[in-house]
PDB file of C-alpha atoms in Angstrom:
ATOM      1  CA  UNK A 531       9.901  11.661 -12.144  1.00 88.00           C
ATOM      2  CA  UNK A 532       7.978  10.240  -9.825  1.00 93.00           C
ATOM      3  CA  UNK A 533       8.378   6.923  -8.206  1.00 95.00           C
ATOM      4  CA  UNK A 534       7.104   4.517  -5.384  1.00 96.00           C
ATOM      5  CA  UNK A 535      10.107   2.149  -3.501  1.00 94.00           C
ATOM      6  CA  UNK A 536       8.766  -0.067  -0.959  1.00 94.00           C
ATOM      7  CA  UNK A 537      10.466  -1.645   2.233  1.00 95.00           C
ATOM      8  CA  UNK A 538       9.342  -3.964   5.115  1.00 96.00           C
ATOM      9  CA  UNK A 539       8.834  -7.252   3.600  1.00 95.00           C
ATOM     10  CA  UNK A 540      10.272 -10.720   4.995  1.00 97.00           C
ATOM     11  CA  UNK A 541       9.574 -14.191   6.200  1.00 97.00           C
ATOM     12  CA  UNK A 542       7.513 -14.153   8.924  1.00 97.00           C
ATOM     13  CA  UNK A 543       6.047 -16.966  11.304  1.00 98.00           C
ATOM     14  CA  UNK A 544       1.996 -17.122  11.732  1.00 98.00           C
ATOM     15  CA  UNK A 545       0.991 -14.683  14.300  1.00 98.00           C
ATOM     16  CA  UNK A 546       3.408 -12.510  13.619  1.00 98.00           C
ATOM     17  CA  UNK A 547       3.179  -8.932  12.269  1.00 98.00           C
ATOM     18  CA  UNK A 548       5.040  -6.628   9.459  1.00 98.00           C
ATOM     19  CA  UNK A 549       5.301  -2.864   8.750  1.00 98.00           C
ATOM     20  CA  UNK A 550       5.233  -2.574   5.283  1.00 98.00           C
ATOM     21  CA  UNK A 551       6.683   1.041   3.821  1.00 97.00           C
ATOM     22  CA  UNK A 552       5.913   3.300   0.798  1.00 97.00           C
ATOM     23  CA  UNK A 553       8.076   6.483   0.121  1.00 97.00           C
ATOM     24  CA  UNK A 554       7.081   8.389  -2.928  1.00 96.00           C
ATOM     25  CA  UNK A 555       9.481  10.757  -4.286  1.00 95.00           C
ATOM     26  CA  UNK A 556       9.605  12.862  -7.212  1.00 94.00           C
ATOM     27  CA  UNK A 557       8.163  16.050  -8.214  1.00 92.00           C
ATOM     28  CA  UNK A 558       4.874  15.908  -6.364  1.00 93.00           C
ATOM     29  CA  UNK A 559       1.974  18.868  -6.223  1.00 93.00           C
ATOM     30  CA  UNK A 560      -0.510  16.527  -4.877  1.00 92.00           C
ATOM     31  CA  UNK A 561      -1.001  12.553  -3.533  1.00 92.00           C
ATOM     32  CA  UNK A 562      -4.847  11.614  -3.714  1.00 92.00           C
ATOM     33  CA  UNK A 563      -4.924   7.986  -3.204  1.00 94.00           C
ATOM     34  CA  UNK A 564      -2.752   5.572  -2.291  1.00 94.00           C
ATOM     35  CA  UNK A 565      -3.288   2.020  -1.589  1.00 96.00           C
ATOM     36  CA  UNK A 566      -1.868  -1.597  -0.964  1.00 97.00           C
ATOM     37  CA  UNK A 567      -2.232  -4.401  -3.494  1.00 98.00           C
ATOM     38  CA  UNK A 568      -0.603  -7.772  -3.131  1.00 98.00           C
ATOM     39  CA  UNK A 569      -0.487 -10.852  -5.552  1.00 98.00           C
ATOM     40  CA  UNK A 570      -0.714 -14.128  -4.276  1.00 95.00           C
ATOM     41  CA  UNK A 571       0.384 -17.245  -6.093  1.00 92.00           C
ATOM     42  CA  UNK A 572      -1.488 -18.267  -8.910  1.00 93.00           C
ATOM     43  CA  UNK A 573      -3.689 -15.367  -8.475  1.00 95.00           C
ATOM     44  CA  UNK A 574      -4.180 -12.057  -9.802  1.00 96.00           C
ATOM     45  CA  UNK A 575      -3.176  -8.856  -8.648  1.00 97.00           C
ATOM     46  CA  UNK A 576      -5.973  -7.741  -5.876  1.00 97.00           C
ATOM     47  CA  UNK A 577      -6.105  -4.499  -3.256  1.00 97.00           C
ATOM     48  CA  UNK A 578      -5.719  -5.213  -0.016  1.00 98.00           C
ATOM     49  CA  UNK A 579      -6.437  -1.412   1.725  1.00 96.00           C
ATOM     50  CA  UNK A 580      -6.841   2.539   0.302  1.00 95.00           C
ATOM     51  CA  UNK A 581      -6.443   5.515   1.526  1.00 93.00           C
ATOM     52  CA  UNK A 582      -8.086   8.530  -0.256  1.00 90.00           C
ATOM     53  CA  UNK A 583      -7.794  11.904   0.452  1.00 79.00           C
ATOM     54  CA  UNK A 584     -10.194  13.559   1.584  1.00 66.00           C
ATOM     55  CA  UNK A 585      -8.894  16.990   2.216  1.00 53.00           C
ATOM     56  CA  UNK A 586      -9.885  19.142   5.464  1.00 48.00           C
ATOM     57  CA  UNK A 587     -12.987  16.383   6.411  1.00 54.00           C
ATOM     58  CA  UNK A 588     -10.296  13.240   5.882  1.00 62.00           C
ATOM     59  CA  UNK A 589     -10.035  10.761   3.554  1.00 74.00           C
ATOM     60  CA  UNK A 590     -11.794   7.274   3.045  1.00 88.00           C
ATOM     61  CA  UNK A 591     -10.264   3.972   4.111  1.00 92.00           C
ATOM     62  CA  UNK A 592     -10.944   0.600   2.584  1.00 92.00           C
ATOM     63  CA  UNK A 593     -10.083  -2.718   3.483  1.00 95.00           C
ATOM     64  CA  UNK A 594     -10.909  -5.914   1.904  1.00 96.00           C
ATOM     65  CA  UNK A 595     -12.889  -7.993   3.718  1.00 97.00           C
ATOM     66  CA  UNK A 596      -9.752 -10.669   4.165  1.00 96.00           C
ATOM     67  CA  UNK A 597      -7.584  -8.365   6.169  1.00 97.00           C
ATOM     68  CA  UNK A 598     -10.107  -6.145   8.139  1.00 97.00           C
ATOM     69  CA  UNK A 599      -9.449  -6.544  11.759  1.00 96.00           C
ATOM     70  CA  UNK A 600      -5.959  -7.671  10.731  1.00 98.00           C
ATOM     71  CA  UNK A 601      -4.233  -5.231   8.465  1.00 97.00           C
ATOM     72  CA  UNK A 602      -3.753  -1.011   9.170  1.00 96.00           C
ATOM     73  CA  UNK A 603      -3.105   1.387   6.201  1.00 94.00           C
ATOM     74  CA  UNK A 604      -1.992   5.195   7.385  1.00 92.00           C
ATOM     75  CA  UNK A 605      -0.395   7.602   5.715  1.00 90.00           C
ATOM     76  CA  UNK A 606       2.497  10.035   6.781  1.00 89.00           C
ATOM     77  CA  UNK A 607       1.147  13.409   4.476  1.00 83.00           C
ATOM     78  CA  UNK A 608       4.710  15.296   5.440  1.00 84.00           C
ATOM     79  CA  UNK A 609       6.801  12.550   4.100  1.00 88.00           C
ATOM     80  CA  UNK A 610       4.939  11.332   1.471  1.00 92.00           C
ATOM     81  CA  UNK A 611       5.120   7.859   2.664  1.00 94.00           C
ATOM     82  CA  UNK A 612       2.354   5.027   3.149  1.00 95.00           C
ATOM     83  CA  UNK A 613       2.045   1.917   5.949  1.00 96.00           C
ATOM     84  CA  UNK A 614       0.403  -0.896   6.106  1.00 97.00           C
ATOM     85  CA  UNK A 615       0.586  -2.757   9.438  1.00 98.00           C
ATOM     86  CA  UNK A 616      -0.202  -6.086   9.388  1.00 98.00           C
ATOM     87  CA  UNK A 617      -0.724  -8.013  12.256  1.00 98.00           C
ATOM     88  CA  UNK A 618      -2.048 -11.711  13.222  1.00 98.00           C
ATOM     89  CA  UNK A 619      -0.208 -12.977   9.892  1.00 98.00           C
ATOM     90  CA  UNK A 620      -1.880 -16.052   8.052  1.00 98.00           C
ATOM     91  CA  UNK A 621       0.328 -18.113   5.621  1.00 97.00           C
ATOM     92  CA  UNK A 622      -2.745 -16.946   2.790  1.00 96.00           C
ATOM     93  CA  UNK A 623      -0.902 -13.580   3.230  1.00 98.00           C
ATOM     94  CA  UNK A 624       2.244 -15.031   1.619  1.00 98.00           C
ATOM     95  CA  UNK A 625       2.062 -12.238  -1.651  1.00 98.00           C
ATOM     96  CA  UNK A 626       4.352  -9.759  -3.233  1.00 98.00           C
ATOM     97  CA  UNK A 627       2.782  -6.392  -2.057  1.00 98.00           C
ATOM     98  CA  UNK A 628       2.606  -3.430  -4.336  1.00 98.00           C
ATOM     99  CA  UNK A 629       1.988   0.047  -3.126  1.00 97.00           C
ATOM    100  CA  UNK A 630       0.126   2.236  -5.061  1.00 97.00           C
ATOM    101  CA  UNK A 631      -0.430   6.601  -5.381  1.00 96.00           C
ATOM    102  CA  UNK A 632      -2.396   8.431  -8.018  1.00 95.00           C
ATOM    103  CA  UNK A 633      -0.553  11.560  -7.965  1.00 95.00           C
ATOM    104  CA  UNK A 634       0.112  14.875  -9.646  1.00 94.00           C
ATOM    105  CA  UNK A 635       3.295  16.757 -10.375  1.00 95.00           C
ATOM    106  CA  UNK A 636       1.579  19.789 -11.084  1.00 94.00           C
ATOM    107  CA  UNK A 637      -2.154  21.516 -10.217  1.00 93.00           C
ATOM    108  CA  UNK A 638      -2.624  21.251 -14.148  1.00 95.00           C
ATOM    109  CA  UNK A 639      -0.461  18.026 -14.586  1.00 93.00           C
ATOM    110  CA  UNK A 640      -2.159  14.841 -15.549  1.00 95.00           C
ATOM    111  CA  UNK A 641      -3.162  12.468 -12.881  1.00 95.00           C
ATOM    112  CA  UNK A 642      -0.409   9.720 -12.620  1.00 96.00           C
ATOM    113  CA  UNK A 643      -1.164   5.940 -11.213  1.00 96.00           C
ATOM    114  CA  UNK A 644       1.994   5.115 -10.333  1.00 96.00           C
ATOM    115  CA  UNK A 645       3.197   1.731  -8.704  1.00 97.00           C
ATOM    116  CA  UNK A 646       6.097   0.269  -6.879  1.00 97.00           C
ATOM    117  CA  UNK A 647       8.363  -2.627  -7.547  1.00 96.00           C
ATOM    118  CA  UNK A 648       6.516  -4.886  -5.076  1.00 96.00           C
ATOM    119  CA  UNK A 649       7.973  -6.354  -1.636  1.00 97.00           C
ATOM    120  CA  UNK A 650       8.057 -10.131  -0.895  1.00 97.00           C
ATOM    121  CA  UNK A 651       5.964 -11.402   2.345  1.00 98.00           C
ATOM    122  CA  UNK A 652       6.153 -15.095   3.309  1.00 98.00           C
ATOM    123  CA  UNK A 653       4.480 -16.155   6.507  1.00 98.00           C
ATOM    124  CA  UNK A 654       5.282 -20.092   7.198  1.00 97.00           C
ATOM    125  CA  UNK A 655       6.117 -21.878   9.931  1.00 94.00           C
TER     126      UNK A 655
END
């Protein structure tokens, strides 16, 4: 089965930066997207960067307009794992952050959209 565990979160100061962290495990024949999401207070669930594959001529990476400048998504392929480096933190950042992967176990296999249990960031001062 495949799943999504996230790590990296915390209380951070304004200014300051995070490495957020996506491993997905499982039986996996193929990751084509994965992406960051967060959820602020009182709001609804919202991306904050994606990362699709885009084979042998690379993949497409989206930001929303909030973080550009700010925020980094990459993607380790060999380890199946997803960052997002966030840097010059704002207290409007304070979310839980989800990752995301649309994956397949096998070449015939549905296409799964799988998410993570979500990791807590708090910037204040």
């Amino acid at each position: 089965q495949v799943q999504l565990v996230e790590s990296g979160g915390g209380l951070v100061q304004p200014g300051e930066s995070l490495r957020l962290s996506c491993v997905v495990s499982g039986n996996i024949f193929h990751i084509y997207a994965m992406a960051w999401h967060r959820q602020r207070p009182g709001r609804q669930r919202a991306l904050v960067a994606s990362l699709t594959d885009g084979g042998s001529i690379g993949g497409t990476v989206r930001y929303d307009d909030d973080v550009k400048g700010r925020f980094t998504i990459s993607r380790e392929e060999e380890k199946n794992t997803v960052f997002l480096q966030m840097d010059s933190l704002i207290p409007e950042d304070t979310a839980i952050y989800y990752c995301y992967a649309s994956v397949k176990e096998t070449s015939t296999g549905p296409l799964l959209r799988m998410w993570g249990q979500g990791t807590q960031v708090t910037v204040s001062s």
